[in-house]
XYZ file of C-alpha atoms in Angstrom:
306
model
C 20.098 -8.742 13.289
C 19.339 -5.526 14.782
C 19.777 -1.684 13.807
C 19.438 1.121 16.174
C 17.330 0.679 19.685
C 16.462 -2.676 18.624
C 14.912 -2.034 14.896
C 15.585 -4.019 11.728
C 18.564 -2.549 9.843
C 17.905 -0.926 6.415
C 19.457 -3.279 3.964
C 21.602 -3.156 1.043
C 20.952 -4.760 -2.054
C 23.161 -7.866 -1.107
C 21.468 -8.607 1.637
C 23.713 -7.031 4.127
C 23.066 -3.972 6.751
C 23.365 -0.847 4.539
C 26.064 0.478 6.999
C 28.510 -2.835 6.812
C 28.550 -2.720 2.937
C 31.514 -1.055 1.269
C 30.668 -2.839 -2.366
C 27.564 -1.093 -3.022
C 26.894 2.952 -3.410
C 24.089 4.066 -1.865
C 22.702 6.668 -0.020
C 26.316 8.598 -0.629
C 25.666 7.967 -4.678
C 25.766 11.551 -5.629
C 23.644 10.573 -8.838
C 21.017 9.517 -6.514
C 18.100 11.451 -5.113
C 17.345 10.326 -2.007
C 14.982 11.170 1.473
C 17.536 12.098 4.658
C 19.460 9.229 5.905
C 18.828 9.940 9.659
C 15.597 7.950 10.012
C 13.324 5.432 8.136
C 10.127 3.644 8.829
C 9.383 0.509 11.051
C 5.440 0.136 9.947
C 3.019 2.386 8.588
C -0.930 1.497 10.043
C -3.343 3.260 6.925
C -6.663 4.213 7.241
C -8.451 5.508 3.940
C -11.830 6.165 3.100
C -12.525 5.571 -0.544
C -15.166 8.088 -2.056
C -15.329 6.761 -5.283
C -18.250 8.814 -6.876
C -16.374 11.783 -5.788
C -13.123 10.606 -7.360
C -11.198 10.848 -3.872
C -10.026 9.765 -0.444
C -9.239 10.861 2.619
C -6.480 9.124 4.749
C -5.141 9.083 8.232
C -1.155 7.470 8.808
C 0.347 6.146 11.852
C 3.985 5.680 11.076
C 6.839 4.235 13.544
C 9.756 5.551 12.995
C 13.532 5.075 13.519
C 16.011 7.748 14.080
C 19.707 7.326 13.599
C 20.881 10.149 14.025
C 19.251 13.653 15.829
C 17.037 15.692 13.656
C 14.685 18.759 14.121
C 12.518 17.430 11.745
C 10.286 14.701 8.959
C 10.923 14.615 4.574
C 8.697 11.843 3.316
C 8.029 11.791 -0.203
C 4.429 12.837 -1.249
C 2.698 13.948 -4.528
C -0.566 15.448 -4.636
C -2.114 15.238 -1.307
C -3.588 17.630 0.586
C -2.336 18.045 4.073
C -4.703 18.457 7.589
C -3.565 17.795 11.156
C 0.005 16.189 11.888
C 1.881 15.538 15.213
C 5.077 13.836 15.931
C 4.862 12.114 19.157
C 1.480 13.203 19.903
C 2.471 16.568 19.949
C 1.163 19.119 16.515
C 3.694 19.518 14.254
C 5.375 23.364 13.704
C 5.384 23.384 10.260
C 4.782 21.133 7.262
C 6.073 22.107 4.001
C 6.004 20.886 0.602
C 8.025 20.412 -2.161
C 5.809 19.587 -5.605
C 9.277 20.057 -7.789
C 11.069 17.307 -5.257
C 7.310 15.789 -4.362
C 8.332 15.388 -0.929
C 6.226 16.844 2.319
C 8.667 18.087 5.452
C 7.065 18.276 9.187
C 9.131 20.133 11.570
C 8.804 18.583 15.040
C 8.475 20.616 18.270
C 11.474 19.514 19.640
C 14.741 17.157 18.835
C 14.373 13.999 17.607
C 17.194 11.577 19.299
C 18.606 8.965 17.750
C 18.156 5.135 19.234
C 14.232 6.089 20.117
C 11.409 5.523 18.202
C 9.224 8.298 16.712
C 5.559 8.014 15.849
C 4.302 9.993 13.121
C 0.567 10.950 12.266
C -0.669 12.722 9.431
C -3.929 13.467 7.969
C -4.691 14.219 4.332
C -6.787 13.967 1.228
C -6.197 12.359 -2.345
C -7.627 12.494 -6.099
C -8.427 9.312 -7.457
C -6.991 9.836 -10.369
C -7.461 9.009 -14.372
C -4.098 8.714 -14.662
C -3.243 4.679 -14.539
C -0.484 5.468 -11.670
C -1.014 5.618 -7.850
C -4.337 5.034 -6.263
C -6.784 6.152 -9.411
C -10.097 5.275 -10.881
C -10.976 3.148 -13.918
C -14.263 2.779 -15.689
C -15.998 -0.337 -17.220
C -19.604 -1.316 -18.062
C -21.856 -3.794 -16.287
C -23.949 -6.255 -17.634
C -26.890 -3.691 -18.100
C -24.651 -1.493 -20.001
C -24.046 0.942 -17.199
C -20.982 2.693 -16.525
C -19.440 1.945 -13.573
C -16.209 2.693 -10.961
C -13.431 0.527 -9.616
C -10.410 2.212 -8.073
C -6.887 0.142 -7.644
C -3.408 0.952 -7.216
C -0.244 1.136 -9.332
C 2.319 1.943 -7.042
C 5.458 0.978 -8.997
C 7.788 2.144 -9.078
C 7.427 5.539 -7.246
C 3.764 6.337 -7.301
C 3.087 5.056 -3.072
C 3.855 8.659 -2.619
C 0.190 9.667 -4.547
C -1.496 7.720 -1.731
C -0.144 7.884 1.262
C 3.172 10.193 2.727
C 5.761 7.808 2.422
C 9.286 6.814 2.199
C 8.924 5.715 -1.557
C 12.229 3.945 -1.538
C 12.450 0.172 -2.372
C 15.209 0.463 0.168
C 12.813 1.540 2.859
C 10.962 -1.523 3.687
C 8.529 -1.051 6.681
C 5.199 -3.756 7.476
C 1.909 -2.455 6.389
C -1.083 -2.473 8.347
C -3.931 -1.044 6.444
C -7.675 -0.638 6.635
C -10.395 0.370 3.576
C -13.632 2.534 4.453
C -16.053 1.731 1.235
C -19.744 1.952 0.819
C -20.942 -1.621 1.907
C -21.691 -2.650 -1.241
C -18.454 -2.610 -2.621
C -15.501 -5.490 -2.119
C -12.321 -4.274 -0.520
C -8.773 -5.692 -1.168
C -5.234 -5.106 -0.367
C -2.020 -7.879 -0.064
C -3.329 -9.282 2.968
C -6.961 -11.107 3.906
C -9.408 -9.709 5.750
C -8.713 -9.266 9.883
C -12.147 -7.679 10.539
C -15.204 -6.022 9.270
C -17.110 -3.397 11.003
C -20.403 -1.875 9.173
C -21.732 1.413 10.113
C -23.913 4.424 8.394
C -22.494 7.803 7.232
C -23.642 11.221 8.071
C -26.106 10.714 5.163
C -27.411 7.233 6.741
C -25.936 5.499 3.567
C -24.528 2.025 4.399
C -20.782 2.091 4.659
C -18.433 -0.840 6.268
C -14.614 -0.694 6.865
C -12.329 -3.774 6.505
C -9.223 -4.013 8.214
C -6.471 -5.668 7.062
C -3.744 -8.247 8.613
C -0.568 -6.650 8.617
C 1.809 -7.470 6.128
C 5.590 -8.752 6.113
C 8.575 -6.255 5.600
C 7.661 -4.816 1.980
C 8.900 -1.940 -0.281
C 6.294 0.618 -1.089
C 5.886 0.135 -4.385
C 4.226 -3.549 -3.683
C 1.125 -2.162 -1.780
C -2.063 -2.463 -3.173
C -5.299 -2.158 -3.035
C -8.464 -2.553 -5.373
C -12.190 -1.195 -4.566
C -15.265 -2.312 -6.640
C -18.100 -4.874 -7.594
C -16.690 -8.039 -8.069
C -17.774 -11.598 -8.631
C -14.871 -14.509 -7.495
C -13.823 -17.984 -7.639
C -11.198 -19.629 -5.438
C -9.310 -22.817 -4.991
C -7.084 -23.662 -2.193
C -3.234 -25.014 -3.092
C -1.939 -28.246 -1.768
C -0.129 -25.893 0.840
C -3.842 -24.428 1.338
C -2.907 -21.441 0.212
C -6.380 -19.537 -0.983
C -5.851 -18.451 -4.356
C -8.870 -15.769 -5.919
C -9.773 -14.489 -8.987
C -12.000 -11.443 -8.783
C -14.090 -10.438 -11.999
C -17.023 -8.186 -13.425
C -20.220 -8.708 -11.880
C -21.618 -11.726 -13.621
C -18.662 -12.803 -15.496
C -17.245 -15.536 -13.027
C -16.302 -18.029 -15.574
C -13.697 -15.201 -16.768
C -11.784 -16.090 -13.824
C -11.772 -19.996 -13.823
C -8.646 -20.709 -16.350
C -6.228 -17.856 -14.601
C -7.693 -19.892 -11.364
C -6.558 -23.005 -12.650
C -2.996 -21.839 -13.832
C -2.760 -19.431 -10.433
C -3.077 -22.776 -8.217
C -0.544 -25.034 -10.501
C 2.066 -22.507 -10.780
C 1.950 -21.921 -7.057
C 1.986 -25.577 -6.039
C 4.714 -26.092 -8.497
C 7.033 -23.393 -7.371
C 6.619 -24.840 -4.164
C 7.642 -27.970 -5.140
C 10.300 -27.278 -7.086
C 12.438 -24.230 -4.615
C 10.953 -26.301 -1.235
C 10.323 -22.890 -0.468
C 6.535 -22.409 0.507
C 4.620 -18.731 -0.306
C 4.751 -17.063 2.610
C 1.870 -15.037 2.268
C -1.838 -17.053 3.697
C -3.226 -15.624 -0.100
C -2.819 -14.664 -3.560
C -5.687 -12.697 -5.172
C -5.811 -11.662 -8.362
C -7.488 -8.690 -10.443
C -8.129 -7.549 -13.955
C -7.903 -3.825 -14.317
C -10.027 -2.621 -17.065
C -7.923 0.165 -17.435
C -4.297 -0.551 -16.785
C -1.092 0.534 -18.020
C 1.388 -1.934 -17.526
C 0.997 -5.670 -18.513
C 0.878 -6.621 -15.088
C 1.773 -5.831 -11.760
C 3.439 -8.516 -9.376
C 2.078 -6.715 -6.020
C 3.009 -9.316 -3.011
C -0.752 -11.307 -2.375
C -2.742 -8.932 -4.852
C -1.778 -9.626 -8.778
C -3.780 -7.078 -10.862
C -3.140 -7.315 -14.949
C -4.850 -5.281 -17.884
């Protein structure tokens, strides 16, 4: 199934291309508000460097884009970042404007953007981490010495994406994400998908510092991107389908972990079993969020729960 120039379709609910179903309102819905219609997003590769003790990040995004139909420029939603450089094609951008009352950013390109060819997006920006419980944000807990201490992780649902990273927060809008953490080396690094590489290096300061990169995930809304940055201790198990399931926990505390461990790897191997439909994902980590406002959060490969 292809869309235009060769990309996947944007799909309706039902399964079929957006464009050949007449059952279900969408884009057209009046009581709807929704980004521009004449492109959406193939992949998104995200680089951010998490600087916890300073309660931010700053982020670099590679998007591929597909255009439908011609347009002089960019809306992606966005809420709270602060924007640097951005081209379109390699080439700077005119303008980029933003809406806080919509919470959408706009980049005017330099020229035309055709439909049937891909465009390549890149943007750089900074974030807050948060105190907020919603998008990428900061909670605090206390270690075994009785020292406070900060985690950050990510509550994207259901349209908080755009608080990280510019975006097309749409569930609709399902792209592949590639994505890469910069953290001080001391600190574990997760998102949906294992580890690809590691590369350590020293800052400006000479402080330690590694970034992990990320295999790039399958064709996923927004909203179930994820990512968690702190001191953890973990225990694992492999499934009968040797898929590695994780439970990550205070420094420590490892036992914490063992009986959501144990229930993580039977309820896996018996969905399996019973749909004959194996996880498609090569993990399934899961995180408790010290501070957290939902119950839990069902992020594809990356489980976090109060």
């Amino acid at each position: 199934m292809e869309g235009v120039g060769g990309f996947l379709p944007a799909l309706c609910r039902c399964g079929k291309p957006q464009t050949a179903c007449s059952t279900h309102p969408s884009r057209g819905d009046a009581s709807r508000v929704l980004l521009p219609s004449h492109s959406y997003p193939v992949a998104y590769d995200l680089k951010l460097k998490v600087r916890l003790d300073d309660h931010a990040f700053d982020g670099v995004v590679e998007i591929r884009i597909a255009v439908t139909s011609a347009t002089a420029s960019l809306t992606l939603h966005a809420k709270d970042l602060t924007f640097g450089v951005a081209s379109i094609d390699g080439v700077d951008v005119v303008s980029t404007k933003v809406d806080d009352d919509a919470t959408t950013v706009t980049f005017e390109a330099s020229k035309i953007l055709l439909p049937g060819r891909e465009a390549r997006l890149r943007v750089e920006y900074r974030g807050v981490l948060n105190n907020a419980m919603c998008g990428f944000y900061r909670s605090t807990y206390t270690n075994l010495r009785g020292e406070p201490k900060l985690m950050a992780s990510t509550q994207f649902e259901s349209i908080d994406a755009r608080r990280c990273f510019p975006c097309w927060d749409e569930p609709l809008r399902k792209a592949t994400f590639k994505t890469a953490l910069t953290v001080p080396a001391h600190l574990t690094a997760l998102s949906n998908m294992p580890e690809e590489r590691v590369h350590s290096h020293y800052d400006e300061a000479s402080a330690p510092w590694k970034t992990v990169e990320f295999m790039e995930s399958p064709r996923m809304s927004t909203y179930l991107l994820a990512f968690c940055v702190g001191e953890f201790d973990v225990v694992a198990m492999l499934t009968q389908n040797k898929v590695m399931v994780r439970v990550f926990t205070p420094p420590g505390k490892p036992e914490l972990g063992t009986f959501a461990l144990k229930c993580a790897v039977a309820a896996l191997d018996k969905y399996d079993e019973t749909f004959d439909l194996p996880y498609p994902l090569p993990k399934s980590d899961m995180v408790a969020i010290p501070e957290f406002a939902a119950g839990a959060m069902e992020n594809w490969g990356l489980v976090t729960y109060r």
